Amino acid sequence: MTPRGRRRTGMVRPYTPADGHAAPTRRSLDLATILIADREMPLHGLGPHAYRVMQHCLPGALSVAEVSADLQLPGAVTKVIAAHLVDSGHLIARNPAPAAQKHDRALLERMLNALQEL
C-alpha cells in the first residue's frame, strides 16, 4: 500500500494509454515509419496521449521510435495510438526511404571516378 498523498508509479497496462486498444489497426507501422501531422485536422476530442502525439508531430516529421522515446511510451503503445490517428486522418504515415534510394547514383559514380584517377 502506498502512503497517503503519494501516487504509486509503476506498470501501466499497455491498453490504458491507447484508449483501451491493445493492437494497432495497421500492420504497416513499424518503429521506422515516419509520422507527419495534418495541420488542418482539429485536435479537440482526442484522448490525452493522442493529443500529446499530435503536439509532438506538429513541428515536423518524426519516426514512431522518436515519438515513443520522447513521450516515454513503449513502442507498441505508440504504434497503436499512431495507427488510430492515421485512421482518423490526423497523421500521415510514410515508410522511410530505403537505403539504396537515399543516394544520387550519378554523384557516387563521379566520386568513384575521381578516386580511381588519384
Short mmCIF file of N, CA and C in Angstrom, two decimals, residues 29-30 32-37 53 57-58 60-65 67 78 82-83 85-86 91-94:
data_model
loop_
_atom_site.label_atom_id
_atom_site.label_comp_id
_atom_site.label_asym_id
_atom_site.label_seq_id
_atom_site.Cartn_x
_atom_site.Cartn_y
_atom_site.Cartn_z
N LEU A 29 2.74 -0.17 -39.79
CA LEU A 29 3.53 0.73 -38.96
C LEU A 29 4.63 -0.04 -38.24
N ASP A 30 5.85 0.47 -38.34
CA ASP A 30 6.93 -0.05 -37.52
C ASP A 30 7.65 1.12 -36.89
N ALA A 32 10.34 2.57 -37.60
CA ALA A 32 10.98 3.48 -38.55
C ALA A 32 9.98 4.28 -39.37
N THR A 33 8.70 3.99 -39.25
CA THR A 33 7.67 4.71 -40.02
C THR A 33 7.70 6.19 -39.65
N ILE A 34 7.64 7.04 -40.66
CA ILE A 34 7.65 8.48 -40.47
C ILE A 34 6.21 8.97 -40.29
N LEU A 35 5.98 9.76 -39.26
CA LEU A 35 4.66 10.31 -38.97
C LEU A 35 4.65 11.81 -39.27
N ILE A 36 3.68 12.24 -40.04
CA ILE A 36 3.53 13.65 -40.41
C ILE A 36 2.13 14.08 -40.00
N ALA A 37 2.05 15.14 -39.20
CA ALA A 37 0.75 15.62 -38.71
C ALA A 37 0.05 16.44 -39.77
N VAL A 53 0.83 12.99 -28.81
CA VAL A 53 1.49 12.53 -30.05
C VAL A 53 1.32 13.58 -31.14
N CYS A 57 4.19 15.79 -33.09
CA CYS A 57 4.42 15.64 -34.53
C CYS A 57 4.15 16.92 -35.32
N LEU A 58 3.47 17.89 -34.75
CA LEU A 58 3.11 19.10 -35.49
C LEU A 58 4.30 19.89 -36.03
N GLY A 60 7.09 18.89 -37.28
CA GLY A 60 7.70 18.26 -38.45
C GLY A 60 7.52 16.76 -38.43
N ALA A 61 8.20 16.09 -39.33
CA ALA A 61 8.10 14.64 -39.45
C ALA A 61 8.99 13.95 -38.42
N LEU A 62 8.43 12.96 -37.75
CA LEU A 62 9.17 12.18 -36.77
C LEU A 62 8.86 10.70 -36.98
N SER A 63 9.81 9.86 -36.62
CA SER A 63 9.56 8.43 -36.69
C SER A 63 8.77 7.98 -35.46
N VAL A 64 8.17 6.82 -35.57
CA VAL A 64 7.44 6.25 -34.43
C VAL A 64 8.39 6.07 -33.25
N ALA A 65 9.62 5.65 -33.52
CA ALA A 65 10.60 5.45 -32.45
C ALA A 65 10.93 6.76 -31.74
N VAL A 67 9.00 9.48 -31.49
CA VAL A 67 7.83 9.87 -30.71
C VAL A 67 7.75 9.02 -29.45
N THR A 78 2.81 3.29 -28.71
CA THR A 78 2.89 4.41 -29.66
C THR A 78 2.35 4.00 -31.02
N ALA A 82 -0.66 5.84 -32.86
CA ALA A 82 -0.39 6.39 -34.20
C ALA A 82 -1.31 5.78 -35.25
N ALA A 83 -1.57 4.48 -35.16
CA ALA A 83 -2.45 3.82 -36.13
C ALA A 83 -3.85 4.42 -36.09
N LEU A 85 -4.59 7.45 -35.09
CA LEU A 85 -4.50 8.81 -35.62
C LEU A 85 -4.38 8.82 -37.14
N VAL A 86 -3.73 7.81 -37.71
CA VAL A 86 -3.67 7.68 -39.17
C VAL A 86 -5.05 7.35 -39.71
N LEU A 91 -2.85 11.94 -38.73
CA LEU A 91 -1.45 11.70 -39.09
C LEU A 91 -1.36 11.04 -40.46
N ILE A 92 -0.27 11.31 -41.15
CA ILE A 92 0.05 10.62 -42.39
C ILE A 92 1.28 9.77 -42.10
N ALA A 93 1.24 8.50 -42.47
CA ALA A 93 2.36 7.59 -42.22
C ALA A 93 3.08 7.33 -43.53
N ARG A 94 4.38 7.48 -43.51
CA ARG A 94 5.22 7.23 -44.69
C ARG A 94 6.33 6.27 -44.30
#
